[in-house]
Amino acid sequence: DAGITQSPRHKVTETGTPVTLRCHQTENHRYMYWYRQDPGHGLRLIHYSYGVKDTDKGEVSDGYSVSRSKTEDFLLTLESATSSQTSVYFCAISRQGATDTQYFGPGTRLTVL
Amino acid sequence: GESVGLHLPTLSVQEGDNSIINCAYSNSASDYFIWYKQESGKGPQFIIDIRSNMDKRQGQRVTVLLNKTVKHLSLQIAATQPGDSAVYFCADTVSSGSARQLTFGSGTQLTVLP
């Protein structure tokens, strides 16, 4: 998985609770991404980062926030989890955003009850 | 918005046969295309990519063909093996902006029959 770890790998939580997912890379890549994967929708971009403290929204950013205080870590936070955020979340990294391949982590399966 | 789609959601092939997975894209400005393989319970794994200045690119047992005229790309897998059973995604993007935002198709499930 290209030196990418995600934690936790599985989580069950209740509606209304905050949740933070962590992506950690050992490749020193500049770009990091958070996607969610749902049946029938493929992978959809939530947020991405193009450097420490530099982030931007993706296609489905509502209800999510991110932070990147170090090159190696990219955090995804659900401020108040809802059942519609039940999904599998993937982190990805790339060296150069516009000209390089993205490599994906193993995923986090989140269930919001 | 722009979207990338797949012609068939499932594909079954006999072991040893060649597989062809098709993909259509709608954004004429897309200039980079990637195929990913995803096995059950794992993250997508890069297979092969192609830029818009090419029509064909070959890897180990895989070939990607790009037809910009009809906005279509395909992934060909030679001598399909049981380990090739997975979901295959195509994705496209435009090389602009501060980060590449890939648009993924919904995937094709490839099943290799013994």
CSV table of C-alpha atoms in Angstrom, one decimal, chain A residues 9-94:
chain,number,residue,atom,x,y,z
A,9,ARG,CA,-9.3,0.1,10.1
A,10,HIS,CA,-12.8,-0.4,11.4
A,11,LYS,CA,-15.0,1.8,13.5
A,12,VAL,CA,-18.6,1.7,14.7
A,13,THR,CA,-20.0,4.9,16.1
A,14,GLU,CA,-23.4,6.5,16.9
A,15,THR,CA,-25.1,9.4,15.1
A,16,GLY,CA,-24.0,12.8,16.4
A,17,THR,CA,-20.6,11.7,17.7
A,18,PRO,CA,-17.4,13.2,16.4
A,19,VAL,CA,-15.0,10.8,14.5
A,20,THR,CA,-11.5,11.3,13.3
A,21,LEU,CA,-9.7,9.1,10.8
A,22,ARG,CA,-6.0,9.2,10.4
A,23,CYS,CA,-3.9,8.7,7.3
A,24,HIS,CA,-0.1,8.3,7.8
A,25,GLN,CA,2.5,8.1,5.0
A,26,THR,CA,6.2,7.3,5.1
A,27,GLU,CA,6.8,8.4,1.5
A,28,ASN,CA,7.1,12.1,2.1
A,29,HIS,CA,4.7,12.8,-0.7
A,30,ARG,CA,3.3,16.3,-0.9
A,31,TYR,CA,-0.3,15.5,-1.9
A,32,MET,CA,-2.7,13.6,0.2
A,33,TYR,CA,-6.4,12.8,-0.5
A,34,TRP,CA,-9.4,11.5,1.3
A,35,TYR,CA,-12.0,9.5,-0.7
A,36,ARG,CA,-15.2,7.7,0.3
A,37,GLN,CA,-16.4,4.6,-1.5
A,38,ASP,CA,-20.0,3.6,-1.7
A,39,PRO,CA,-21.8,1.0,-3.8
A,40,GLY,CA,-22.8,2.4,-7.1
A,41,HIS,CA,-20.8,5.6,-6.7
A,42,GLY,CA,-17.2,4.5,-7.0
A,43,LEU,CA,-14.7,6.7,-5.3
A,44,ARG,CA,-15.5,10.3,-4.5
A,45,LEU,CA,-13.1,12.9,-3.4
A,46,ILE,CA,-13.8,14.5,0.0
A,47,HIS,CA,-10.8,16.8,0.6
A,48,TYR,CA,-7.2,16.9,-0.4
A,49,SER,CA,-4.0,18.6,0.7
A,50,TYR,CA,-1.2,20.0,-1.4
A,51,GLY,CA,1.1,20.7,1.5
A,52,VAL,CA,1.3,21.2,5.3
A,53,LYS,CA,-1.7,23.4,6.3
A,54,ASP,CA,-2.8,23.6,2.6
A,55,THR,CA,-6.1,21.9,2.0
A,56,ASP,CA,-9.1,22.2,-0.4
A,57,LYS,CA,-12.5,20.7,-0.8
A,58,GLY,CA,-13.5,17.9,-3.1
A,59,GLU,CA,-16.7,16.8,-4.6
A,60,VAL,CA,-18.4,15.6,-1.4
A,61,SER,CA,-16.9,17.8,1.4
A,62,ASP,CA,-20.1,18.7,3.3
A,63,GLY,CA,-19.9,17.4,6.9
A,64,TYR,CA,-16.2,16.7,6.8
A,65,SER,CA,-13.2,18.7,7.8
A,66,VAL,CA,-9.5,17.9,7.4
A,67,SER,CA,-6.2,19.0,8.9
A,68,ARG,CA,-2.6,18.5,8.0
A,69,SER,CA,0.0,19.8,10.5
A,70,LYS,CA,2.8,17.5,9.3
A,71,THR,CA,3.7,16.1,5.9
A,72,GLU,CA,3.1,12.6,7.0
A,73,ASP,CA,-0.3,12.9,8.6
A,74,PHE,CA,-3.7,13.9,7.1
A,75,LEU,CA,-6.7,13.8,9.4
A,76,LEU,CA,-10.3,13.5,8.4
A,77,THR,CA,-12.9,14.6,10.9
A,78,LEU,CA,-16.6,14.1,10.9
A,79,GLU,CA,-17.8,16.7,13.3
A,80,SER,CA,-21.2,15.1,14.0
A,81,ALA,CA,-21.4,11.7,12.3
A,82,THR,CA,-24.6,10.8,10.4
A,83,SER,CA,-25.8,7.5,9.0
A,84,SER,CA,-25.2,8.8,5.4
A,85,GLN,CA,-21.5,8.9,6.3
A,86,THR,CA,-21.4,5.2,6.7
A,87,SER,CA,-18.8,4.2,4.1
A,88,VAL,CA,-15.4,3.0,3.4
A,89,TYR,CA,-12.8,5.8,3.5
A,90,PHE,CA,-9.6,5.7,1.6
A,91,CYS,CA,-6.6,7.9,1.8
A,92,ALA,CA,-4.3,8.4,-1.2
A,93,ILE,CA,-1.0,10.1,-1.8
A,94,SER,CA,0.9,11.4,-4.8
